[in-house]
Amino acid sequence: METEIRGFDAHTARLAKKYISAGDVVAFHTETVYGLGADARNDDAVRKIFTLKGRPADNPLIVHVHKDYDLSQLIDGEPSYAPALRKAFLPGPLTIVYPSIDKVSRLVSCGGNTLAVRVPSSPIAQEFLRAVNVPIAAPSANLSKHVSPVTAQHVYDDFQGKIPLILDGGACSGGIESTVLDCTEEVPQILRAGLVTREMIASVAGDCGVYQMAAGEKPKSPGIAYKHYSPRCKTALFAPDCIAGALNLYDEEECSGGRAYILCESALISVINGRRMLDLGATGEEMANRLYFLLRDGERDATLIIAIKPKEEGGVMDGVLNRLVRACGGKV
Ligand code: AMP
Ligand code: MG
């Protein structure tokens, strides 16, 4: 199969519609990361997504719709705070988990009684969703466990010859996956941190919890339990106050014939001092925007990426640090 990368125009809209109606999978730009989409009502099409990605069968998918889609076709009621959250943050990088059963393929929610719904703000995503006018189940368009894709080329690198079409909208501005918010209870609860922060949600809904998986518990959002986002080279992660250790490891890797890179915030440029560096930037937004791009870039040349945790915490950094720690295998 030939994989075409196309910008959005009337011809591309017809192509996308043709593929989605035939039960095929199409990748598309969003403001967070690229998505790998199929008709959420079609069991075989949804199954294809899991197979293509090598995604564990118990990790549910997010359904994407355009901004005028009638939500009552997808959900069974909602808590009283949910409409205000939609008004404040959608279209945008917030996924809402609603009570729902049997509105789309049971494979989307892995047999559960909730449905995660997202309304992306990317104009390409909106045009695509409007053209097909069906709910599109879509996880990130990367092979399972690999770094999420933030350019059409990243999608191509993972799925060349396996999908017919990538809807190219350029680089993703957000850079990390959407905030996933459980809205099935009295107080909304963050299942996955992202660019819409706990503080932003609490300011609209009055309160907002953060889900912590208890030991031995079946996770509410299975995705958070999997190793994720990893580059195809060795990684190591150092705490902000362990820079000397990071530099030692860099020098050891170089002495043994490897190629090391240090991934860290801009403030450390002078300390890194001539060594190869992947510059995360200075603000939470900048670091979210650059993280996956740098991991994908780094893995092409590095034998080892040594990350130094940025100092800042809270807000957008919760999402950035969560992805960074998991890209490095979960250990500091
Ligand atoms: P991805 O699209 O690859 O970024 O992954 C989607 C994320 O949303 C994963 O972490 C899933 O576990 C989570 N998710 C999707 N649907 C649900 C749901 N119904 N309930 C809880 N989490 C969900
Ligand atoms: Mg993903």
Tab-separated table of C-alpha atoms and ligand atoms in Angstrom:
chain	number	residue	atom	x	y	z
A	1	MET	CA	0.000	0.000	0.000
A	2	GLU	CA	1.265	3.487	-0.815
A	3	THR	CA	1.048	5.996	2.060
A	4	GLU	CA	0.184	9.488	0.823
A	5	ILE	CA	0.931	12.612	2.871
A	6	ARG	CA	-1.517	15.366	1.878
A	7	GLY	CA	-2.594	18.794	3.085
A	8	PHE	CA	-6.339	19.310	3.355
A	9	ASP	CA	-8.327	20.303	0.262
A	10	ALA	CA	-11.584	19.184	-1.367
A	11	HIS	CA	-9.927	16.195	-3.072
A	12	THR	CA	-8.291	15.061	0.189
A	13	ALA	CA	-11.644	15.387	1.983
A	14	ARG	CA	-13.206	13.002	-0.558
A	15	LEU	CA	-10.296	10.569	-0.210
A	16	ALA	CA	-10.506	10.611	3.602
A	17	LYS	CA	-14.234	10.017	3.473
A	18	LYS	CA	-13.779	7.129	1.040
A	19	TYR	CA	-11.156	5.431	3.239
A	20	ILE	CA	-13.095	5.910	6.485
A	21	SER	CA	-16.331	4.594	4.909
A	22	ALA	CA	-14.426	1.533	3.667
A	23	GLY	CA	-13.242	0.782	7.232
A	24	ASP	CA	-9.663	1.965	6.622
A	25	VAL	CA	-7.434	3.884	8.984
A	26	VAL	CA	-6.370	7.494	8.282
A	27	ALA	CA	-3.818	9.539	10.275
A	28	PHE	CA	-4.593	13.198	10.955
A	29	HIS	CA	-3.054	16.313	12.495
A	30	THR	CA	-4.375	17.587	15.812
A	31	GLU	CA	-3.110	20.357	18.096
A	32	THR	CA	-1.699	17.765	20.556
A	33	VAL	CA	-0.128	14.894	18.555
A	34	TYR	CA	-1.108	13.136	15.288
A	35	GLY	CA	-4.000	10.656	15.616
A	36	LEU	CA	-4.637	7.296	13.900
A	37	GLY	CA	-8.362	7.359	13.133
A	38	ALA	CA	-11.090	4.929	12.067
A	39	ASP	CA	-14.906	4.831	12.163
A	40	ALA	CA	-15.684	4.276	15.871
A	41	ARG	CA	-18.907	2.418	14.974
A	42	ASN	CA	-17.127	-0.206	12.867
A	43	ASP	CA	-15.676	-3.157	14.851
A	44	ASP	CA	-13.287	-4.221	12.095
A	45	ALA	CA	-12.000	-0.690	11.549
A	46	VAL	CA	-11.387	-0.213	15.292
A	47	ARG	CA	-9.678	-3.605	15.496
A	48	LYS	CA	-7.324	-2.440	12.712
A	49	ILE	CA	-6.111	0.433	14.896
A	50	PHE	CA	-5.133	-1.945	17.710
A	51	THR	CA	-3.386	-4.301	15.270
A	52	LEU	CA	-1.497	-1.559	13.413
A	53	LYS	CA	-0.201	-0.017	16.636
A	54	GLY	CA	0.383	-3.263	18.505
A	55	ARG	CA	-1.772	-1.672	21.217
A	56	PRO	CA	-2.773	-3.787	24.241
A	57	ALA	CA	-6.433	-4.820	23.832
A	58	ASP	CA	-7.402	-3.394	27.242
A	59	ASN	CA	-6.283	0.192	26.527
A	60	PRO	CA	-9.363	2.136	25.355
A	61	LEU	CA	-9.458	4.703	22.538
A	62	ILE	CA	-10.596	8.316	22.474
A	63	VAL	CA	-13.445	9.213	20.101
A	64	HIS	CA	-12.987	12.456	18.124
A	65	VAL	CA	-15.855	14.584	16.810
A	66	HIS	CA	-16.215	17.999	15.150
A	67	LYS	CA	-17.383	20.932	17.239
A	68	ASP	CA	-21.030	20.851	16.147
A	69	TYR	CA	-21.471	17.092	16.591
A	70	ASP	CA	-24.525	16.152	18.660
A	71	LEU	CA	-23.003	14.585	21.807
A	72	SER	CA	-26.271	12.936	22.815
A	73	GLN	CA	-25.511	10.413	20.062
A	74	LEU	CA	-22.485	9.272	22.070
A	75	ILE	CA	-23.094	9.654	25.802
A	76	ASP	CA	-25.625	8.643	28.464
A	77	GLY	CA	-25.982	11.808	30.543
A	78	GLU	CA	-23.288	13.828	32.264
A	79	PRO	CA	-22.602	15.624	35.562
A	80	SER	CA	-23.824	19.229	35.913
A	81	TYR	CA	-20.291	20.716	35.671
A	82	ALA	CA	-19.515	19.152	32.266
A	83	PRO	CA	-21.183	21.719	29.947
A	84	ALA	CA	-19.164	24.554	31.539
A	85	LEU	CA	-15.942	22.601	30.951
A	86	ARG	CA	-16.849	22.102	27.298
A	87	LYS	CA	-17.640	25.792	26.925
A	88	ALA	CA	-14.345	26.823	28.543
A	89	PHE	CA	-11.923	24.386	26.903
A	90	LEU	CA	-13.404	22.915	23.702
A	91	PRO	CA	-12.412	22.671	20.956
A	92	GLY	CA	-9.024	22.021	22.536
A	93	PRO	CA	-6.677	19.553	24.238
A	94	LEU	CA	-9.143	18.190	26.813
A	95	THR	CA	-10.644	14.682	26.568
A	96	ILE	CA	-13.775	14.129	28.654
A	97	VAL	CA	-14.731	10.640	29.877
A	98	TYR	CA	-18.543	10.332	30.041
A	99	PRO	CA	-20.950	7.611	31.142
A	100	SER	CA	-21.801	5.760	27.924
A	101	ILE	CA	-22.610	2.321	26.682
A	102	ASP	CA	-23.119	0.762	23.240
A	103	LYS	CA	-23.145	3.990	21.181
A	104	VAL	CA	-20.026	2.981	19.248
A	105	SER	CA	-18.109	-0.294	18.822
A	106	ARG	CA	-17.603	-2.007	22.210
A	107	LEU	CA	-13.918	-2.322	21.254
A	108	VAL	CA	-13.415	1.459	21.597
A	109	SER	CA	-13.904	1.405	25.385
A	110	CYS	CA	-12.668	-2.195	25.688
A	111	GLY	CA	-16.093	-3.284	26.944
A	112	GLY	CA	-16.282	-0.619	29.677
A	113	ASN	CA	-19.267	1.620	30.450
A	114	THR	CA	-17.608	4.986	29.738
A	115	LEU	CA	-16.540	6.771	26.572
A	116	ALA	CA	-13.689	9.263	26.165
A	117	VAL	CA	-14.624	12.083	23.748
A	118	ARG	CA	-12.400	14.812	22.344
A	119	VAL	CA	-13.073	17.822	20.125
A	120	PRO	CA	-9.697	18.849	18.681
A	121	SER	CA	-9.100	22.491	17.753
A	122	SER	CA	-6.747	21.836	14.825
A	123	PRO	CA	-8.470	23.198	11.676
A	124	ILE	CA	-7.294	20.109	9.715
A	125	ALA	CA	-8.825	17.791	12.326
A	126	GLN	CA	-12.062	19.803	12.306
A	127	GLU	CA	-12.297	19.703	8.500
A	128	PHE	CA	-11.575	15.977	8.450
A	129	LEU	CA	-14.162	15.211	11.174
A	130	ARG	CA	-16.748	17.375	9.427
A	131	ALA	CA	-16.080	15.722	6.060
A	132	VAL	CA	-16.542	12.181	7.415
A	133	ASN	CA	-19.237	13.238	9.924
A	134	VAL	CA	-18.908	10.066	11.989
A	135	PRO	CA	-17.227	9.621	15.396
A	136	ILE	CA	-13.566	8.770	14.795
A	137	ALA	CA	-11.779	6.518	17.285
A	138	ALA	CA	-8.165	7.610	17.386
A	139	PRO	CA	-5.164	6.962	19.603
A	140	SER	CA	-1.844	8.668	18.930
A	141	ALA	CA	-0.414	7.668	15.522
A	142	ASN	CA	2.715	5.898	16.778
A	143	LEU	CA	3.601	2.257	17.212
A	144	SER	CA	2.703	1.249	20.762
A	145	LYS	CA	5.459	2.276	23.242
A	146	HIS	CA	7.252	4.491	20.685
A	147	VAL	CA	7.389	8.285	21.061
A	148	SER	CA	4.129	9.998	20.005
A	149	PRO	CA	4.244	11.712	16.580
A	150	VAL	CA	4.236	15.491	16.251
A	151	THR	CA	4.885	15.723	12.488
A	152	ALA	CA	3.466	13.870	9.461
A	153	GLN	CA	6.961	12.458	8.873
A	154	HIS	CA	6.917	10.853	12.345
A	155	VAL	CA	3.668	9.076	11.419
A	156	TYR	CA	5.189	8.032	8.096
A	157	ASP	CA	8.256	6.628	9.878
A	158	ASP	CA	6.017	4.287	11.942
A	159	PHE	CA	3.300	3.412	9.376
A	160	GLN	CA	4.764	3.760	5.879
A	161	GLY	CA	3.028	1.227	3.602
A	162	LYS	CA	0.492	0.302	6.309
A	163	ILE	CA	-2.051	3.161	6.029
A	164	PRO	CA	-3.271	4.954	2.878
A	165	LEU	CA	-3.314	8.584	4.031
A	166	ILE	CA	-1.763	11.065	6.454
A	167	LEU	CA	-3.507	14.459	6.745
A	168	ASP	CA	-0.602	16.841	7.140
A	169	GLY	CA	-1.161	19.958	9.234
A	170	GLY	CA	2.501	20.643	9.988
A	171	ALA	CA	4.032	20.327	13.442
A	172	CYS	CA	1.637	19.947	16.394
A	173	SER	CA	1.706	23.082	18.541
A	174	GLY	CA	0.670	21.450	21.837
A	175	GLY	CA	3.146	18.599	21.601
A	176	ILE	CA	1.847	16.258	24.327
A	177	GLU	CA	-1.397	14.245	24.393
A	178	SER	CA	-4.658	15.718	25.678
A	179	THR	CA	-5.596	15.964	29.334
A	180	VAL	CA	-7.931	13.012	30.060
A	181	LEU	CA	-10.611	14.005	32.584
A	182	ASP	CA	-13.010	11.542	34.183
A	183	CYS	CA	-16.434	13.239	34.314
A	184	THR	CA	-18.455	10.282	35.555
A	185	GLU	CA	-18.401	11.305	39.242
A	186	GLU	CA	-19.399	14.297	41.355
A	187	VAL	CA	-15.906	15.820	41.170
A	188	PRO	CA	-13.940	15.648	37.907
A	189	GLN	CA	-10.698	13.731	38.142
A	190	ILE	CA	-7.602	13.980	35.933
A	191	LEU	CA	-6.592	10.557	34.589
A	192	ARG	CA	-3.785	11.901	32.388
A	193	ALA	CA	-2.181	15.347	32.795
A	194	GLY	CA	-1.913	17.626	29.764
A	195	LEU	CA	-2.086	21.236	28.623
A	196	VAL	CA	-5.468	21.842	30.260
A	197	THR	CA	-4.271	21.830	33.859
A	198	ARG	CA	-5.864	20.912	37.164
A	199	GLU	CA	-5.948	24.594	38.155
A	200	MET	CA	-7.739	25.532	34.898
A	201	ILE	CA	-10.337	22.778	35.388
A	202	ALA	CA	-10.915	23.594	39.071
A	203	SER	CA	-11.457	27.263	38.203
A	204	VAL	CA	-14.418	26.231	36.039
A	205	ALA	CA	-15.784	23.093	37.785
A	206	GLY	CA	-15.136	24.306	41.357
A	207	ASP	CA	-12.884	21.348	42.165
A	208	CYS	CA	-10.680	18.838	40.388
A	209	GLY	CA	-9.006	15.663	41.642
A	210	VAL	CA	-6.013	13.795	40.271
A	211	TYR	CA	-6.304	10.037	39.947
A	212	GLN	CA	-3.683	8.022	41.822
A	213	MET	CA	-3.690	4.321	41.141
A	214	ALA	CA	-3.676	2.348	44.409
A	215	ALA	CA	-1.340	-0.656	44.651
A	216	GLY	CA	-2.914	-3.741	43.101
A	217	GLU	CA	-5.874	-1.782	41.686
A	218	LYS	CA	-7.035	-2.167	38.069
A	219	PRO	CA	-6.252	1.265	36.598
A	220	LYS	CA	-9.149	3.573	35.700
A	221	SER	CA	-7.279	4.603	32.585
A	222	PRO	CA	-5.226	1.606	31.446
A	223	GLY	CA	-2.939	3.762	29.284
A	224	ILE	CA	-1.297	5.221	32.366
A	225	ALA	CA	-0.086	1.781	33.454
A	226	TYR	CA	1.906	1.058	30.280
A	227	LYS	CA	5.498	1.921	29.429
A	228	HIS	CA	5.181	4.657	26.862
A	229	TYR	CA	6.749	7.286	24.682
A	230	SER	CA	10.209	5.675	24.562
A	231	PRO	CA	12.903	6.575	22.038
A	232	ARG	CA	14.759	3.712	20.334
A	233	CYS	CA	17.996	4.187	22.212
A	234	LYS	CA	19.068	3.860	25.831
A	235	THR	CA	17.756	6.526	28.198
A	236	ALA	CA	18.623	7.748	31.675
A	237	LEU	CA	16.931	10.329	33.855
A	238	PHE	CA	18.567	12.502	36.510
A	239	ALA	CA	17.007	14.702	39.195
A	240	PRO	CA	17.575	18.474	38.812
A	241	ASP	CA	20.275	18.455	41.504
A	242	CYS	CA	22.255	15.543	39.996
A	243	ILE	CA	23.819	17.294	37.011
A	244	ALA	CA	27.338	16.047	37.811
A	245	GLY	CA	26.073	12.452	37.594
A	246	ALA	CA	24.493	13.156	34.200
A	247	LEU	CA	27.732	14.670	32.867
A	248	ASN	CA	29.755	11.682	34.143
A	249	LEU	CA	27.449	9.255	32.397
A	250	TYR	CA	27.723	11.330	29.197
A	251	ASP	CA	31.518	11.167	29.313
A	252	GLU	CA	31.497	7.401	30.026
A	253	GLU	CA	29.207	6.782	27.047
A	254	GLU	CA	31.479	8.818	24.777
A	255	CYS	CA	34.619	7.057	26.062
A	256	SER	CA	33.077	3.686	25.288
A	257	GLY	CA	32.411	4.733	21.682
A	258	GLY	CA	28.724	5.721	22.037
A	259	ARG	CA	27.001	8.997	21.148
A	260	ALA	CA	25.300	10.670	24.084
A	261	TYR	CA	22.881	13.607	24.157
A	262	ILE	CA	21.720	15.598	27.159
A	263	LEU	CA	18.029	16.539	27.155
A	264	CYS	CA	17.416	19.454	29.509
A	265	GLU	CA	15.992	22.941	29.956
A	266	SER	CA	17.671	25.965	28.335
A	267	ALA	CA	18.856	27.267	31.723
A	268	LEU	CA	21.519	24.508	31.750
A	269	ILE	CA	23.174	25.390	28.419
A	270	SER	CA	26.279	26.854	30.063
A	271	VAL	CA	26.625	23.864	32.447
A	272	ILE	CA	26.349	21.314	29.607
A	273	ASN	CA	29.343	23.116	28.148
A	274	GLY	CA	30.022	21.870	24.630
A	275	ARG	CA	28.360	18.484	25.012
A	276	ARG	CA	25.571	17.461	22.591
A	277	MET	CA	22.279	18.897	23.883
A	278	LEU	CA	18.572	18.587	23.152
A	279	ASP	CA	17.174	21.927	24.340
A	280	LEU	CA	13.719	21.656	25.931
A	281	GLY	CA	13.289	25.433	26.247
A	282	ALA	CA	12.297	27.494	29.266
A	283	THR	CA	8.520	27.395	29.873
A	284	GLY	CA	6.132	24.466	30.400
A	285	GLU	CA	4.454	25.170	27.060
A	286	GLU	CA	7.785	25.255	25.245
A	287	MET	CA	8.880	21.988	26.845
A	288	ALA	CA	5.576	20.272	25.928
A	289	ASN	CA	5.932	21.549	22.367
A	290	ARG	CA	9.517	20.274	21.986
A	291	LEU	CA	9.706	17.065	24.060
A	292	TYR	CA	8.542	14.431	21.516
A	293	PHE	CA	10.175	16.257	18.642
A	294	LEU	CA	13.523	16.133	20.455
A	295	LEU	CA	13.132	12.467	21.465
A	296	ARG	CA	12.362	11.499	17.838
A	297	ASP	CA	15.234	13.641	16.593
A	298	GLY	CA	17.637	12.359	19.235
A	299	GLU	CA	16.948	8.662	18.685
A	300	ARG	CA	18.155	8.890	15.073
A	301	ASP	CA	21.712	9.630	16.158
A	302	ALA	CA	22.079	8.909	19.884
A	303	THR	CA	23.054	5.669	21.567
A	304	LEU	CA	22.029	7.251	24.885
A	305	ILE	CA	19.740	10.163	25.786
A	306	ILE	CA	20.418	11.498	29.278
A	307	ALA	CA	17.525	13.621	30.523
A	308	ILE	CA	17.848	16.063	33.403
A	309	LYS	CA	14.465	16.759	34.991
A	310	PRO	CA	13.507	20.439	34.721
A	311	LYS	CA	13.149	22.182	38.095
A	312	GLU	CA	9.658	23.594	37.633
A	313	GLU	CA	6.614	21.573	38.779
A	314	GLY	CA	2.823	22.031	38.671
A	315	GLY	CA	0.550	23.310	35.889
A	316	VAL	CA	1.609	22.246	32.396
A	317	MET	CA	4.817	20.749	33.847
A	318	ASP	CA	2.771	17.917	35.423
A	319	GLY	CA	2.060	16.640	31.896
A	320	VAL	CA	5.602	17.251	30.640
A	321	LEU	CA	7.239	15.490	33.625
A	322	ASN	CA	4.822	12.553	33.391
A	323	ARG	CA	5.827	11.975	29.721
A	324	LEU	CA	9.527	12.565	30.369
A	325	VAL	CA	9.702	10.122	33.292
A	326	ARG	CA	7.874	7.446	31.319
A	327	ALA	CA	10.025	7.970	28.216
A	328	CYS	CA	12.971	7.157	30.455
A	329	GLY	CA	11.467	3.910	31.723
A	330	GLY	CA	9.909	5.354	34.875
A	331	LYS	CA	13.087	5.590	36.980
A	332	VAL	CA	14.952	8.735	38.110
B	1	AMP	P1	-3.806	7.740	23.296
B	1	AMP	O1	-4.941	8.082	22.431
B	1	AMP	O2	-2.848	6.763	22.717
B	1	AMP	O3	-3.137	8.985	23.760
B	1	AMP	O4	-4.410	7.058	24.581
B	1	AMP	C1	-5.690	7.413	25.076
B	1	AMP	C2	-5.655	7.523	26.575
B	1	AMP	O5	-6.995	7.753	27.025
B	1	AMP	C3	-5.162	6.262	27.251
B	1	AMP	O6	-4.385	6.621	28.376
B	1	AMP	C4	-6.455	5.577	27.650
B	1	AMP	O7	-6.277	4.702	28.743
B	1	AMP	C5	-7.355	6.770	27.964
B	1	AMP	N1	-8.784	6.446	27.784
B	1	AMP	C6	-9.459	6.263	26.630
B	1	AMP	N2	-10.743	5.951	26.859
B	1	AMP	C7	-10.901	5.941	28.194
B	1	AMP	C8	-12.015	5.678	29.053
B	1	AMP	N3	-13.206	5.361	28.568
B	1	AMP	N4	-11.799	5.737	30.377
B	1	AMP	C9	-10.598	6.069	30.877
B	1	AMP	N5	-9.504	6.328	30.107
B	1	AMP	C10	-9.654	6.265	28.786
B	2	MG	MG	-0.668	7.100	22.778
